[in-house]
Amino acid sequence: MPETKSRTAKRTIGWGLRLWVVAVSVLLLAPTLVVIPMSFGAGQTFEFPPKEWSLRWYEEFFSSPQWMDSVLTSVQAAVLTAVLATVLGVAAAIGLDRGRFPGREMLRSAMMAPMIVPGIVVAIAIYATFLRWHLNGTLLGFVLAHTVLAVPFVITSVSASLAGYDRTVETAAASLGASGWTIVRRITLPLLAPGIASGFVFAFVTSFDEVVIALFLQTPDIRTLPVQMYDSITLEIDPTIAAASSLIVVVTTAALLLPQLIRRRRSDA
């Protein structure tokens, strides 16, 4: 009897936790998902639920040079930021994990600062610095600024992979005559691949969704998609923003789910 009661209690707690997770997920996702039906409305303003369904705002979005230029800028900046942040973040994570030098923890905390410091503070600092370097309003400026924000995410992701990393395989490879570069290329990086891939995705999403720094660095000739959306909602009521928001939701969700699907496929294989 006591065992039966214990099993019943565990099942009750299990179902309770599942219902709680579902409720929290709905609370977090529902406001975001509302924008998707709104993007298919045919009215001149925002309507939920739409009285009539249409693709007019997607047509307006894809036919607008301003929106397309902002999408291209965001994609370029996000891809370049993800590549640069991944390279720097992987090197920094490995160095912090294996290095033994004074001030290592202080250096780690300094690298994590962009995740903690308010975005507006970082934006003002970057704006003042880039103004001297003439990087405002350039793609390079967007990439460097977003890399500052993205590197901590890569370091965190790769450091989590390094926490369970067994370095004896590197020692075994070295004892068999493998060079240092061969060990890194054939052993270290493949074993850290899940963490590297997650860091790359987080860096891409961080750059693609960032708006505060982009508002400071933008010019009439170059602006990212979030900045274009901000201007669209503050300067005029343009329902095209609903289509842009839906595309951002789809892109970021796909980017976050893709590594999970690849990891699950590998584990099944």
Short mmCIF file of C-alpha atoms in Angstrom, two decimals:
data_model
loop_
_atom_site.label_atom_id
_atom_site.label_comp_id
_atom_site.label_asym_id
_atom_site.label_seq_id
_atom_site.Cartn_x
_atom_site.Cartn_y
_atom_site.Cartn_z
CA MET A 1 0.00 0.00 0.00
CA PRO A 2 2.70 2.59 0.82
CA GLU A 3 4.41 1.85 -2.52
CA THR A 4 1.12 2.28 -4.39
CA LYS A 5 0.48 5.63 -2.69
CA SER A 6 4.03 6.74 -3.52
CA ARG A 7 3.60 5.87 -7.20
CA THR A 8 0.24 7.66 -7.31
CA ALA A 9 1.76 10.75 -5.72
CA LYS A 10 4.63 10.73 -8.23
CA ARG A 11 2.22 10.45 -11.16
CA THR A 12 0.12 13.30 -9.76
CA ILE A 13 3.20 15.49 -9.36
CA GLY A 14 4.36 14.54 -12.87
CA TRP A 15 1.07 15.53 -14.47
CA GLY A 16 0.97 18.70 -12.39
CA LEU A 17 4.43 19.72 -13.60
CA ARG A 18 3.46 18.99 -17.22
CA LEU A 19 0.33 21.12 -16.94
CA TRP A 20 2.37 23.90 -15.34
CA VAL A 21 4.92 23.78 -18.19
CA VAL A 22 2.11 23.91 -20.76
CA ALA A 23 0.49 26.88 -18.98
CA VAL A 24 3.77 28.81 -18.82
CA SER A 25 4.48 28.02 -22.49
CA VAL A 26 1.07 29.33 -23.54
CA LEU A 27 1.57 32.47 -21.44
CA LEU A 28 4.94 33.15 -23.08
CA LEU A 29 4.08 32.19 -26.66
CA ALA A 30 0.48 33.34 -27.07
CA PRO A 31 1.22 37.09 -27.33
CA THR A 32 3.91 36.38 -29.93
CA LEU A 33 1.77 34.02 -31.98
CA VAL A 34 -1.12 36.50 -32.14
CA VAL A 35 0.83 38.50 -34.70
CA ILE A 36 0.75 35.65 -37.25
CA PRO A 37 -3.05 35.71 -37.85
CA MET A 38 -2.91 39.51 -37.87
CA SER A 39 -0.43 39.43 -40.74
CA PHE A 40 -3.04 37.73 -42.95
CA GLY A 41 -5.66 40.42 -42.40
CA ALA A 42 -7.06 42.50 -45.28
CA GLY A 43 -7.89 45.62 -43.25
CA GLN A 44 -6.07 48.94 -43.21
CA THR A 45 -5.06 48.52 -39.58
CA PHE A 46 -4.34 45.76 -37.05
CA GLU A 47 -7.22 43.35 -36.45
CA PHE A 48 -7.41 40.23 -34.32
CA PRO A 49 -8.99 38.05 -35.40
CA PRO A 50 -9.02 39.40 -38.97
CA LYS A 51 -12.45 39.93 -40.50
CA GLU A 52 -11.08 39.15 -43.96
CA TRP A 53 -8.04 37.11 -44.94
CA SER A 54 -5.49 38.27 -47.48
CA LEU A 55 -1.80 38.15 -48.43
CA ARG A 56 -1.67 41.86 -49.24
CA TRP A 57 0.74 42.73 -46.43
CA TYR A 58 3.17 39.98 -47.43
CA GLU A 59 2.99 41.29 -51.00
CA GLU A 60 3.64 44.80 -49.68
CA PHE A 61 6.56 43.51 -47.63
CA PHE A 62 8.29 41.60 -50.43
CA SER A 63 7.67 44.33 -53.01
CA SER A 64 9.01 47.17 -50.85
CA PRO A 65 12.67 48.14 -51.52
CA GLN A 66 12.98 49.54 -47.98
CA TRP A 67 11.85 46.32 -46.30
CA MET A 68 13.95 44.13 -48.59
CA ASP A 69 17.06 46.24 -48.05
CA SER A 70 16.60 45.99 -44.29
CA VAL A 71 16.14 42.21 -44.52
CA LEU A 72 19.31 41.87 -46.59
CA THR A 73 21.25 44.02 -44.12
CA SER A 74 19.98 41.98 -41.16
CA VAL A 75 20.83 38.65 -42.79
CA GLN A 76 24.31 39.80 -43.81
CA ALA A 77 25.05 41.23 -40.37
CA ALA A 78 23.66 38.16 -38.59
CA VAL A 79 25.63 35.64 -40.66
CA LEU A 80 28.91 37.56 -40.38
CA THR A 81 28.32 38.15 -36.67
CA ALA A 82 27.61 34.47 -36.07
CA VAL A 83 30.80 33.41 -37.87
CA LEU A 84 33.03 35.96 -36.13
CA ALA A 85 31.45 35.44 -32.70
CA THR A 86 31.75 31.66 -33.02
CA VAL A 87 35.45 31.82 -33.88
CA LEU A 88 36.22 34.24 -31.05
CA GLY A 89 33.90 32.53 -28.57
CA VAL A 90 35.27 29.02 -29.18
CA ALA A 91 38.86 30.24 -28.81
CA ALA A 92 37.98 32.20 -25.66
CA ALA A 93 36.06 29.29 -24.09
CA ILE A 94 38.90 26.84 -24.69
CA GLY A 95 41.46 29.35 -23.42
CA LEU A 96 39.47 30.08 -20.27
CA ASP A 97 38.90 26.38 -19.64
CA ARG A 98 42.50 25.24 -20.08
CA GLY A 99 44.47 28.35 -19.23
CA ARG A 100 45.95 28.80 -15.79
CA PHE A 101 46.86 32.44 -15.33
CA PRO A 102 46.16 35.23 -12.83
CA GLY A 103 42.91 37.08 -13.37
CA ARG A 104 41.27 34.31 -15.39
CA GLU A 105 37.95 34.54 -13.56
CA MET A 106 38.00 38.32 -13.78
CA LEU A 107 38.56 38.04 -17.53
CA ARG A 108 35.67 35.56 -17.79
CA SER A 109 33.40 37.97 -15.94
CA ALA A 110 34.46 40.82 -18.22
CA MET A 111 33.60 38.74 -21.29
CA MET A 112 30.17 37.98 -19.82
CA ALA A 113 29.49 41.67 -19.10
CA PRO A 114 27.48 42.35 -22.32
CA MET A 115 24.90 39.81 -21.10
CA ILE A 116 24.48 41.67 -17.79
CA VAL A 117 24.99 45.36 -18.54
CA PRO A 118 21.80 47.12 -19.74
CA GLY A 119 21.60 47.28 -23.51
CA ILE A 120 21.25 51.05 -23.61
CA VAL A 121 24.56 51.45 -21.74
CA VAL A 122 26.34 49.17 -24.19
CA ALA A 123 24.71 50.99 -27.10
CA ILE A 124 25.87 54.43 -25.93
CA ALA A 125 29.41 53.16 -25.34
CA ILE A 126 29.58 51.54 -28.77
CA TYR A 127 28.07 54.59 -30.46
CA ALA A 128 30.64 56.94 -28.89
CA THR A 129 33.52 54.64 -29.80
CA PHE A 130 32.37 53.92 -33.35
CA LEU A 131 31.77 57.62 -33.95
CA ARG A 132 35.51 58.17 -33.56
CA TRP A 133 36.33 55.18 -35.73
CA HIS A 134 33.84 56.25 -38.44
CA LEU A 135 32.02 52.90 -38.21
CA ASN A 136 28.50 54.26 -37.71
CA GLY A 137 26.26 53.46 -40.63
CA THR A 138 28.50 50.68 -41.97
CA LEU A 139 27.96 46.94 -42.18
CA LEU A 140 31.29 46.40 -40.42
CA GLY A 141 30.08 48.53 -37.53
CA PHE A 142 26.91 46.45 -37.16
CA VAL A 143 28.91 43.22 -37.26
CA LEU A 144 31.47 44.33 -34.67
CA ALA A 145 28.81 45.74 -32.34
CA HIS A 146 26.64 42.63 -32.54
CA THR A 147 29.70 40.43 -32.07
CA VAL A 148 30.26 42.09 -28.70
CA LEU A 149 26.77 40.99 -27.68
CA ALA A 150 26.99 37.51 -29.22
CA VAL A 151 30.39 36.29 -27.98
CA PRO A 152 29.17 35.67 -24.38
CA PHE A 153 26.46 33.33 -25.68
CA VAL A 154 29.03 31.33 -27.63
CA ILE A 155 31.36 31.15 -24.63
CA THR A 156 28.53 29.93 -22.41
CA SER A 157 27.44 27.27 -24.89
CA VAL A 158 30.94 25.96 -25.60
CA SER A 159 31.88 26.06 -21.90
CA ALA A 160 28.91 23.79 -21.16
CA SER A 161 30.27 21.29 -23.69
CA LEU A 162 33.76 21.58 -22.19
CA ALA A 163 32.36 20.75 -18.74
CA GLY A 164 31.82 17.13 -19.83
CA TYR A 165 34.84 16.94 -22.12
CA ASP A 166 37.29 14.06 -21.56
CA ARG A 167 40.80 15.24 -22.37
CA THR A 168 42.27 11.75 -22.17
CA VAL A 169 41.26 11.22 -25.81
CA GLU A 170 43.58 14.09 -26.76
CA THR A 171 46.40 12.53 -24.74
CA ALA A 172 45.80 9.21 -26.47
CA ALA A 173 45.87 10.87 -29.89
CA ALA A 174 49.10 12.71 -29.04
CA SER A 175 50.70 9.47 -27.87
CA LEU A 176 49.87 7.97 -31.26
CA GLY A 177 51.70 10.75 -33.07
CA ALA A 178 48.91 13.22 -33.87
CA SER A 179 49.98 16.85 -34.16
CA GLY A 180 48.33 19.65 -32.19
CA TRP A 181 46.35 20.91 -35.20
CA THR A 182 45.24 17.36 -36.05
CA ILE A 183 43.99 16.86 -32.50
CA VAL A 184 42.01 20.10 -32.64
CA ARG A 185 40.59 19.38 -36.10
CA ARG A 186 39.84 15.67 -35.71
CA ILE A 187 38.99 15.37 -32.00
CA THR A 188 38.42 18.62 -30.10
CA LEU A 189 36.15 20.46 -32.53
CA PRO A 190 34.00 17.42 -33.47
CA LEU A 191 33.39 16.63 -29.79
CA LEU A 192 32.50 20.26 -29.10
CA ALA A 193 30.34 20.50 -32.24
CA PRO A 194 26.94 20.55 -30.43
CA GLY A 195 28.04 23.46 -28.23
CA ILE A 196 29.61 25.27 -31.19
CA ALA A 197 26.44 24.85 -33.27
CA SER A 198 24.26 26.13 -30.43
CA GLY A 199 26.56 29.11 -29.95
CA PHE A 200 26.43 29.88 -33.68
CA VAL A 201 22.61 29.83 -33.64
CA PHE A 202 22.39 32.03 -30.54
CA ALA A 203 24.86 34.49 -32.09
CA PHE A 204 22.79 34.61 -35.30
CA VAL A 205 19.52 35.17 -33.44
CA THR A 206 21.11 37.78 -31.15
CA SER A 207 22.25 39.83 -34.14
CA PHE A 208 19.09 39.30 -36.18
CA ASP A 209 16.77 40.45 -33.37
CA GLU A 210 18.92 43.25 -31.89
CA VAL A 211 17.41 46.74 -32.10
CA VAL A 212 18.87 49.05 -29.42
CA ILE A 213 22.43 49.26 -30.76
CA ALA A 214 21.12 49.18 -34.33
CA LEU A 215 19.07 52.32 -33.62
CA PHE A 216 22.27 54.17 -32.72
CA LEU A 217 24.28 52.87 -35.68
CA GLN A 218 21.63 53.19 -38.39
CA THR A 219 21.61 55.74 -41.20
CA PRO A 220 19.03 56.36 -43.95
CA ASP A 221 21.18 54.18 -46.24
CA ILE A 222 21.65 51.18 -43.96
CA ARG A 223 19.30 49.86 -41.31
CA THR A 224 18.37 46.44 -40.02
CA LEU A 225 14.94 44.82 -40.09
CA PRO A 226 14.18 45.47 -36.38
CA VAL A 227 15.02 49.16 -36.88
CA GLN A 228 12.75 49.33 -39.93
CA MET A 229 10.00 47.72 -37.86
CA TYR A 230 10.57 50.23 -35.05
CA ASP A 231 10.29 53.14 -37.46
CA SER A 232 7.19 51.60 -39.03
CA ILE A 233 5.37 51.34 -35.72
CA THR A 234 6.45 54.74 -34.33
CA LEU A 235 6.19 56.97 -37.40
CA GLU A 236 3.08 55.46 -38.95
CA ILE A 237 0.57 52.63 -38.45
CA ASP A 238 1.68 50.21 -41.13
CA PRO A 239 0.26 46.66 -40.90
CA THR A 240 3.19 45.49 -43.01
CA ILE A 241 5.01 45.19 -39.71
CA ALA A 242 2.77 42.23 -38.86
CA ALA A 243 4.13 40.34 -41.87
CA ALA A 244 7.69 41.29 -40.92
CA SER A 245 7.10 40.20 -37.32
CA SER A 246 5.69 36.85 -38.47
CA LEU A 247 8.75 36.23 -40.63
CA ILE A 248 11.06 37.03 -37.70
CA VAL A 249 9.14 34.61 -35.48
CA VAL A 250 9.43 31.87 -38.09
CA VAL A 251 13.13 32.49 -38.79
CA THR A 252 14.20 32.64 -35.14
CA THR A 253 12.09 29.61 -34.19
CA ALA A 254 13.53 27.58 -37.07
CA ALA A 255 17.06 28.66 -36.16
CA LEU A 256 16.59 27.57 -32.55
CA LEU A 257 14.90 24.27 -33.39
CA LEU A 258 17.30 23.20 -36.15
CA PRO A 259 20.21 22.24 -33.84
CA GLN A 260 17.82 20.26 -31.65
CA LEU A 261 16.51 18.32 -34.64
CA ILE A 262 20.03 17.62 -35.90
CA ARG A 263 21.13 16.49 -32.43
CA ARG A 264 18.11 14.18 -32.08
CA ARG A 265 18.73 12.68 -35.54
CA ARG A 266 22.35 11.99 -34.64
CA SER A 267 21.38 10.36 -31.33
CA ASP A 268 18.81 8.18 -33.11
CA ALA A 269 21.41 7.19 -35.71
#
